[in-house]
XYZ file of C-alpha atoms in Angstrom:
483
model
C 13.989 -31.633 87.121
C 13.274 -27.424 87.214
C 9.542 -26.959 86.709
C 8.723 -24.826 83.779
C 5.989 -22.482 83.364
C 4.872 -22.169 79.384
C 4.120 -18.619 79.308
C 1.825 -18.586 75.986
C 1.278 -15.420 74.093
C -2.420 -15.613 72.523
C -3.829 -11.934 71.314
C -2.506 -11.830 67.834
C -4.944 -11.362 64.795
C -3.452 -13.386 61.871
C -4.867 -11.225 58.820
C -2.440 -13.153 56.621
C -4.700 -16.064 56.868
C -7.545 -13.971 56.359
C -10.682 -15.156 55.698
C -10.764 -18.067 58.260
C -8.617 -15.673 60.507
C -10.135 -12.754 61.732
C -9.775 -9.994 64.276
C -12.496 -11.395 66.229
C -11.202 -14.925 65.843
C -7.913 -15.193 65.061
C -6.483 -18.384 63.804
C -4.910 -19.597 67.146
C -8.383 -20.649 67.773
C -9.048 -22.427 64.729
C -8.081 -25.769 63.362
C -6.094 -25.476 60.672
C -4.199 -28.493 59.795
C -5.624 -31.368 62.169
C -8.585 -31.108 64.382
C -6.920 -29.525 66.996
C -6.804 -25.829 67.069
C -3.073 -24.594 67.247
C -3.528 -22.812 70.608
C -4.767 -26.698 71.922
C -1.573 -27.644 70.256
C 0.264 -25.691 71.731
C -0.820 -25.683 75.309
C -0.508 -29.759 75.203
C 3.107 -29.614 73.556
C 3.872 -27.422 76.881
C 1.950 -29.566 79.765
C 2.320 -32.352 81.708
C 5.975 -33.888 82.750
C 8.217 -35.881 80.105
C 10.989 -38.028 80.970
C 13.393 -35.117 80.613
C 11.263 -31.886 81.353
C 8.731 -30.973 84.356
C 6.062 -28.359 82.723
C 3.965 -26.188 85.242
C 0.277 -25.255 84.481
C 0.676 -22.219 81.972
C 0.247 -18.671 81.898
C -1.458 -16.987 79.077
C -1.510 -14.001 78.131
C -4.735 -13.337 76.127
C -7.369 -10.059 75.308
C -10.579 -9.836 77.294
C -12.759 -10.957 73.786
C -10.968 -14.460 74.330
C -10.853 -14.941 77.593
C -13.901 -17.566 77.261
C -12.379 -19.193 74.413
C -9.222 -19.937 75.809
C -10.786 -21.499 78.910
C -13.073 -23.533 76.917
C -10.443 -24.841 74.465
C -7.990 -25.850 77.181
C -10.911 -27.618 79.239
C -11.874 -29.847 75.941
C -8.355 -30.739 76.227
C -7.830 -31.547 79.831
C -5.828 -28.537 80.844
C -5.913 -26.372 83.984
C -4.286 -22.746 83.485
C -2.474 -21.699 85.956
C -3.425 -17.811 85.498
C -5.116 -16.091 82.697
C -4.015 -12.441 82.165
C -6.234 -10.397 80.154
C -4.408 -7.652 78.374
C -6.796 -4.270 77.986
C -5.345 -3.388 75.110
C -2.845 -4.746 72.518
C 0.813 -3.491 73.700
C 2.874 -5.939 71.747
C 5.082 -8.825 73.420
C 7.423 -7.100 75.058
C 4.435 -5.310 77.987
C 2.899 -9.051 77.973
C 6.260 -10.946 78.486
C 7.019 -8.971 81.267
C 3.602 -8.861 82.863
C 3.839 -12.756 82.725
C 7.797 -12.626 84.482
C 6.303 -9.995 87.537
C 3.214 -11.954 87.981
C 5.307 -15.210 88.158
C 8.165 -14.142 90.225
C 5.807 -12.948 92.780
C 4.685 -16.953 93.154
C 8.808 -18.494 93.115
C 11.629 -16.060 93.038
C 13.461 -18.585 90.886
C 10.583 -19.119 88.140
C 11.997 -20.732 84.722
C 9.413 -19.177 81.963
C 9.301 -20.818 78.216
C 7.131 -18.037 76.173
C 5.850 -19.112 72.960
C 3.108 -17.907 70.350
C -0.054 -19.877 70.548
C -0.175 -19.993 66.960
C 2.940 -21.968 65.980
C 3.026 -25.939 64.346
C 5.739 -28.089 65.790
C 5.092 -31.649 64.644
C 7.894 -33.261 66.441
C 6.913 -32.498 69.575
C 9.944 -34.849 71.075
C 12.821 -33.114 69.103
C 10.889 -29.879 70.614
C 11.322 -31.652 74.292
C 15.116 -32.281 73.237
C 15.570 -28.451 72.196
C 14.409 -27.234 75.938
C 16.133 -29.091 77.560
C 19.387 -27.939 75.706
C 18.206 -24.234 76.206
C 18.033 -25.205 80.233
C 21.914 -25.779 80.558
C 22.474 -22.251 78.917
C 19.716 -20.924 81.211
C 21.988 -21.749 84.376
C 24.815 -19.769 83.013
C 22.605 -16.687 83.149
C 21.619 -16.503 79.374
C 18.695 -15.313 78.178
C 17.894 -18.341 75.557
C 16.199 -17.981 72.307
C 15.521 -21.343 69.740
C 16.686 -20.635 65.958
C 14.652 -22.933 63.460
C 17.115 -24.326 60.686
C 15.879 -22.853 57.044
C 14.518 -25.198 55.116
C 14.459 -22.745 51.869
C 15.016 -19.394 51.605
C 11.900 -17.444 53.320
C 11.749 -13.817 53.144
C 8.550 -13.634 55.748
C 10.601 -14.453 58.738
C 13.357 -12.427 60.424
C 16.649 -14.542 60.855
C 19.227 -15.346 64.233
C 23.085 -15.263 63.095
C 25.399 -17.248 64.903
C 28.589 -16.975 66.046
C 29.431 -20.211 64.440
C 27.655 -23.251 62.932
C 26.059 -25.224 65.182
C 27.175 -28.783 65.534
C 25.372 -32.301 66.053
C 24.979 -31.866 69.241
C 22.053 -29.528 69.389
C 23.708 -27.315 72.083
C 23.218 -23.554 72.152
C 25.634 -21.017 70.150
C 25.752 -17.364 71.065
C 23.626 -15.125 69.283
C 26.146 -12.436 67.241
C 22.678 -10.450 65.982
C 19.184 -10.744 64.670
C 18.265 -10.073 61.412
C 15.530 -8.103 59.437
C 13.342 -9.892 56.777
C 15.549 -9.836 54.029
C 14.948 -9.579 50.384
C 14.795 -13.138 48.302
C 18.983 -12.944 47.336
C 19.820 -11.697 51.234
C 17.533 -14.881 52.532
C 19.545 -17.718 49.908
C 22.763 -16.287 50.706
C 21.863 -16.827 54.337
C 20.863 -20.099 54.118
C 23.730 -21.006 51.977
C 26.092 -19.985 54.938
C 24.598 -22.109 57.636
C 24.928 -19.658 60.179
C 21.273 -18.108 60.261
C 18.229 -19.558 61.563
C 14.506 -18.362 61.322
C 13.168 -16.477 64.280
C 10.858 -18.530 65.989
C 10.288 -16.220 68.763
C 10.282 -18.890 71.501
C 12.061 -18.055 74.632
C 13.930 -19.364 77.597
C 15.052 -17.523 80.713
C 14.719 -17.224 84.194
C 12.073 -14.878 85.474
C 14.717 -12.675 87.227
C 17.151 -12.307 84.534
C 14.285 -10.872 81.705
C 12.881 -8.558 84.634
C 17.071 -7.130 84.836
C 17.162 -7.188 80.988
C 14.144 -4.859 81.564
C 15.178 -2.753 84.057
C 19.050 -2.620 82.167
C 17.510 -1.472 78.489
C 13.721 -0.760 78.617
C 13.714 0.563 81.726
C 10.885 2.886 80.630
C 8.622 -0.140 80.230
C 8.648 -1.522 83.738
C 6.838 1.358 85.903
C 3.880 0.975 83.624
C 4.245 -2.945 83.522
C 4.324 -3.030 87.045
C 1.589 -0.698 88.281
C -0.445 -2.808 85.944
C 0.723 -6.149 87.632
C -0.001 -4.542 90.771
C -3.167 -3.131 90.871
C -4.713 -6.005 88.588
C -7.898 -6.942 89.335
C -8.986 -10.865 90.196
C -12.047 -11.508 87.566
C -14.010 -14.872 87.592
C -10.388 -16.414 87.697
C -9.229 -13.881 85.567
C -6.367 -11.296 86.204
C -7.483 -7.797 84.562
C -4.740 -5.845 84.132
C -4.878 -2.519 85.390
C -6.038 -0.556 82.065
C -4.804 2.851 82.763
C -1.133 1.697 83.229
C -0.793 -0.745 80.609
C -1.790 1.649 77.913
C 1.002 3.947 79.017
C 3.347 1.045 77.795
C 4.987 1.474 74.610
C 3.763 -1.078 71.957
C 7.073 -2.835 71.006
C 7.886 -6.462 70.635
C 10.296 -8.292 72.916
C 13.307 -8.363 69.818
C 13.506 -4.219 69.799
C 12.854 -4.227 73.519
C 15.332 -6.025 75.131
C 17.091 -8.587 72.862
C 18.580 -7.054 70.539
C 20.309 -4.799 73.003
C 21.157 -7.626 75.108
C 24.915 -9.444 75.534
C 23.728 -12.534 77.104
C 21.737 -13.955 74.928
C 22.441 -17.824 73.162
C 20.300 -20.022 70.380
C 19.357 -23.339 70.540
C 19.249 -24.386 66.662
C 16.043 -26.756 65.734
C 15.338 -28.872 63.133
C 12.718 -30.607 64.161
C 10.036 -29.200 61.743
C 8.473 -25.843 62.654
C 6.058 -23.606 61.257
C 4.150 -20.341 62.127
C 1.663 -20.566 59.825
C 1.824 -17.443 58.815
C 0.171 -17.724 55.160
C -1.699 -20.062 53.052
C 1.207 -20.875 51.346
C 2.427 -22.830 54.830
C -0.921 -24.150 55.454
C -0.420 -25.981 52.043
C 3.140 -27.021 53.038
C 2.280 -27.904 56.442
C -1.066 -29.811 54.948
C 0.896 -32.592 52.921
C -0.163 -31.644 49.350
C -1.030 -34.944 47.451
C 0.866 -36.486 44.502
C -0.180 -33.334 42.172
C 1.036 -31.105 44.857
C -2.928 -30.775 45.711
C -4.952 -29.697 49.134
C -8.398 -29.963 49.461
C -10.079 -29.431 52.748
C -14.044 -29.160 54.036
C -16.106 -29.402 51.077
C -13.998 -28.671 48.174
C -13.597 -31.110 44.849
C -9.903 -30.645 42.557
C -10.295 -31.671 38.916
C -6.955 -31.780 37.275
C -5.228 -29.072 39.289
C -1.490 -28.834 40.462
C 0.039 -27.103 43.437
C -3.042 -25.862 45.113
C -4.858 -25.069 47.982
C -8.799 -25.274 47.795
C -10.357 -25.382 51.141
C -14.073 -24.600 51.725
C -14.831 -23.761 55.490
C -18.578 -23.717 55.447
C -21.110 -26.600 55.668
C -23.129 -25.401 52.737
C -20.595 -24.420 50.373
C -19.281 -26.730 47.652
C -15.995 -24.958 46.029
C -14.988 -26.853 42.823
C -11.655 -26.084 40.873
C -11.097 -27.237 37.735
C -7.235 -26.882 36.043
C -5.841 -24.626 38.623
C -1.933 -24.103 38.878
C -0.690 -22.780 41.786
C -3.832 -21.506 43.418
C -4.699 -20.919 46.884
C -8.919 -20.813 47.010
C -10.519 -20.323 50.386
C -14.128 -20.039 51.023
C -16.693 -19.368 53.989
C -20.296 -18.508 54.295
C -19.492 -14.334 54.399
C -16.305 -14.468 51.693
C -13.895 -15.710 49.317
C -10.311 -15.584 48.896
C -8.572 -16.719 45.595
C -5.231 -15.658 44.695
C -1.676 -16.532 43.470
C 0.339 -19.043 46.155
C 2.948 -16.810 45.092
C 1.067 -13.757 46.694
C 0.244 -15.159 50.353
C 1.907 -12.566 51.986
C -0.316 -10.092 50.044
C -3.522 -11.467 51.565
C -3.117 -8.254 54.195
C -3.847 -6.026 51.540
C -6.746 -7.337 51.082
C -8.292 -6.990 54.771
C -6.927 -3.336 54.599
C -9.006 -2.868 51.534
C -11.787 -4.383 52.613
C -11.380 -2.146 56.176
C -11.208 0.640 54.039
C -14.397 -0.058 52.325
C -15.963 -0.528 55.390
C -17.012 -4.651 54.546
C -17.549 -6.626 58.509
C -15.751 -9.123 56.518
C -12.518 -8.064 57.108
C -12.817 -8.562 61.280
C -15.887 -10.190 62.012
C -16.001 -13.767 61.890
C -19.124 -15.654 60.936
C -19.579 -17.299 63.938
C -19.511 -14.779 66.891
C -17.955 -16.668 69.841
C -19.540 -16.108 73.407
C -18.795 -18.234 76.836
C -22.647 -19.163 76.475
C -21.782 -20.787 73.040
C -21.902 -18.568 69.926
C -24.369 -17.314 67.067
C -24.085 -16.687 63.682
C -26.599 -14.679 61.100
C -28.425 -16.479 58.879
C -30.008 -13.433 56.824
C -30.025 -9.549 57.652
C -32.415 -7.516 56.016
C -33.476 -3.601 57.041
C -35.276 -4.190 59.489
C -35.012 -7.919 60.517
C -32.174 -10.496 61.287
C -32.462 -14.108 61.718
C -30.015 -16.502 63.544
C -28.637 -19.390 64.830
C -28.019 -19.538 68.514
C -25.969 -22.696 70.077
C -25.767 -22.402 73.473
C -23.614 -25.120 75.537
C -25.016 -27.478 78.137
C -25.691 -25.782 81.210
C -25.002 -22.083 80.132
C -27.157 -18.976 80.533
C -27.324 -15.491 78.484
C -27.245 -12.216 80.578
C -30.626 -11.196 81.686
C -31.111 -8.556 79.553
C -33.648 -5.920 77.391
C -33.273 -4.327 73.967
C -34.154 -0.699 73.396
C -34.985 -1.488 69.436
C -36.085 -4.968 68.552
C -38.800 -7.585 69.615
C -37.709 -10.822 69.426
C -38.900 -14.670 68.193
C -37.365 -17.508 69.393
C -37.928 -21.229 67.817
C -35.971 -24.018 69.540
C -34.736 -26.619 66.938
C -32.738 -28.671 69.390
C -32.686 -29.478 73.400
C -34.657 -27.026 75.640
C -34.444 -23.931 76.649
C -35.108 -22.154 79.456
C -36.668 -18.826 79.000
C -37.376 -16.351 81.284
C -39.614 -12.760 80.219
C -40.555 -10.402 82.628
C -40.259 -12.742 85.501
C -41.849 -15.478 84.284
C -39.865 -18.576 83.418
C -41.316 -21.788 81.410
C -39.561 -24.722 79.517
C -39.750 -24.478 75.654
C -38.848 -27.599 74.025
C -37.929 -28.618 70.219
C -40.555 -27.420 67.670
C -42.157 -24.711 70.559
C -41.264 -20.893 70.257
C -41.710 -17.708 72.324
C -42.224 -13.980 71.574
C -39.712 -11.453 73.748
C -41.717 -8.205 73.192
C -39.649 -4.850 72.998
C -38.191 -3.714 76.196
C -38.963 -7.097 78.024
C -36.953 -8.554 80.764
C -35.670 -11.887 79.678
C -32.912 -14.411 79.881
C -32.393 -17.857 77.883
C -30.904 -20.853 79.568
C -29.892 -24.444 78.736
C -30.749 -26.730 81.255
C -30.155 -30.016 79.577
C -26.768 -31.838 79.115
C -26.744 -31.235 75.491
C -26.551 -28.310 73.377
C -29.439 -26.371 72.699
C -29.868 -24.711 69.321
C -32.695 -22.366 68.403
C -33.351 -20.113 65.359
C -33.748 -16.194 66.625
C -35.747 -13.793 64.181
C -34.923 -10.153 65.202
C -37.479 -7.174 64.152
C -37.508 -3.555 64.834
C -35.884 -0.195 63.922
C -32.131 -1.438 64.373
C -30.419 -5.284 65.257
C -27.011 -4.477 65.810
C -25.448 -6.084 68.915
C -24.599 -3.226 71.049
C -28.860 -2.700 71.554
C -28.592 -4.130 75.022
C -28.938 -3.920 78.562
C -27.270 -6.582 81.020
C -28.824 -6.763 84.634
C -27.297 -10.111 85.744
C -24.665 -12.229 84.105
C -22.795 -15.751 85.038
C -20.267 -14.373 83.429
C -19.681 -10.937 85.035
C -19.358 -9.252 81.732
C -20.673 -4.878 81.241
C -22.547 -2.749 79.452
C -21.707 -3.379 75.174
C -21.915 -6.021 72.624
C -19.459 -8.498 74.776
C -19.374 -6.827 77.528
């Protein structure tokens, strides 16, 4: 059997399922139907050898603020990456699918590459299995191979594949006659009435060599960039930094305008095999298995004689109760609320452009700010204070740093924690606490094989995250809020 390297694409932002997806933690990285986040889905529908197909460890393609988060997803899961490219900037697919096809080549001449998003559901992961392996005949006879999901209704939020002619029982590919723009609601049921259009799914098959040619043939203008950034990329704590000057002289386009679309060698595998890309609440409610009344509830949230709804509460401490809702799609976290019309889930954009507009965190920031140490979240923030709660993973270590602004309190609440101030390090257990003065030298480490978990109260002139100065770091991050 070929080996195949999943090539998974994982920068996007989601703001359609805004608020549990955010700029800062988009939903990739957060479970949404099952306890499994849908970049852990996707990673193990792409791993390991089947009976049929031989997957390699996979490349993904991610931004620098996830780079942590993707390693510590696919470790809970049992996976080894092959290589993790961080992307300086957000160019689009097309700069990051050919980043992934130069780096590979470089390793086997004759790489086979499968890119997907990381943010897709594909419950039958078996009929998925089937699909690729279809797609790998059409492959060897130098297409460039692309899988059509079979409409189950008439969606006007995807883009659509026409075929050259219906596809038949046996799954194989058909030749792709053009793509389609998202069409208006009497364009999408005319197109699933004639059986010859599939949703996008933007899942692809090919040959390293042949996308690099399809590259070099019609976006030729893309692959000096591309490749001075492949080139000069930087290893990084098993990272590969891609060269930031070069890649932001790429064009930001998507793989469709690109290449395929201009392309004559290009086939679809049709799949019915139930697929979604989540790409509103309205899907998460499909995708969810309403109840009998066409009810979801999810996390703390109580339905009293409601019908076709989605109430989910995503916070611990808040109970979200609806009572004779119709068609309702209710969403709740610690920092906001969402409550709107199913009918208007592709509308729930306009609302994180408002809010950016207004200037409200809550339109990027998520609650729970995600670090390789672990991750905080604020508790209260007042003028001149803020309190929060710091979980830091077995083992793990903040930067040793110092704070030009604030003093600091720290109570541990769970484990112990090493602290260092000044050059002096002592153990502080549950129920102890320390004082880090302003402009002290200090560092906080877990030593224990369980989390530790402390309450932080900030005071001074200004608290905001980018009051800080790294000396050393585990996790060679610079100067800023991340680093």
């Amino acid at each position: 059997m070929p080996l195949i390297t999943p090539v998974i694409l994982c920068g996007g932002s989601g703001t359609r399922l805004w608020p549990l997806s955010r700029k800062s933690y988009p939903k990739q990285f957060v479970p949404l139907v099952d306890d499994q986040t849908l970049f852990q889905a996707s990673a193990k529908r792409l791993s390991g050898a089947t009976e049929t197909l031989n997957f390699a460890a996979p490349t993904v393609l991610t931004g620098a603020d996830f780079r942590f988060i993707v390693t510590e997803q696919l470790a809970a899961i049992g996976i080894d990456p092959g290589a993790i490219l961080i992307e300086p900037e957000g160019r689009n697919t097309a700069p990051a699918i050919l980043a992934a096809a130069l780096h590979l080549i470089d390793q086997d001449p004759e790489a086979i590459m499968l890119v997907a998003p990381s943010d897709h559901v594909v419950p039958d992961v078996a009929a998925f299995h089937t699909a690729v392996k279809k797609g790998l005949s059409a492959m060897e006879d130098g297409k460039l191979v692309t899988f059509g999901i079979k409409p189950t209704h008439a969606e006007t939020g995807y883009g659509y594949l026409e075929l050259t002619a219906l596809p038949d029982a046996s799954g194989d590919a058909v030749d792709l006659k053009e793509f389609v723009e998202k069409p208006d609601a009497e364009r999408a049921a005319e197109m699933v009435a004639a059986g010859t259009f599939m949703w996008n799914a933007g899942i692809f098959l090919f040959k390293a060599k042949d996308i690099i040619a399809a590259f070099t043939t019609y976006a030729p203008e893309l692959t000096g960039p591309v490749s001075e950034a492949v080139d000069a990329a930087q290893v990084d704590l098993g990272f590969l930094r891609l060269e930031p000057k070069a890649w932001a002289k790429a064009d930001d386009i998507s793989i469709d305008y690109a290449v395929m679309e201009k392309a004559h060698n290009l086939a679809v595998v049709p799949f019915d095999g139930g697929w979604s890309d989540l790409g509103g609440w309205d899907a998460v409610w499909r995708e969810s298995g309403p109840d009998e009344n066409g009810v979801v509830t999810s996390g703390e949230a109580t339905a009293i004689d409601c019908s076709n709804s989605l109430i989910r509460s995503d916070s611990e401490r808040l109970e979200v109760v609806g009572i004779g809702l119709d068609n309702i799609m209710a969403i709740a976290m610690n920092d906001a609320v969402l409550v709107a019309d199913m009918s208007r889930a592709q509308d729930v954009k306009k609302a994180v452009a408002a809010l950016k507009a207004k200037g409200a965190d809550q339109a990027t920031h998520f609650p729970k700010d995600h670090r390789p140490w672990g991750w905080f979240e604020s508790l209260v923030v007042g003028g001149r204070f803020q309190v929060k709660r710091i979980h830091v993973h077995p083992g793990a270590a903040l930067s040793l740093q110092s704070h030009f602004h604030r003093s600091e309190h720290w109570i541990v609440v769970e484990g112990t924690a090493e602290v260092t101030v000044d050059g002096e390090t002592r153990l502080v257990t549950e129920n102890q606490s320390v004082y880090i003065p302003l402009g002290a030298v200090h560092r906080m480490k877990n030593p224990g094989k369980l989390p530790m978990v402390l309450i932080e109260v900030q005071t001074g002139s200004y608290v905001g995250e980018d009051d800080i100065i790294r000396y050393e770091d585990v996790y060679s991050r610079g100067q800023g809020a991340k680093g």
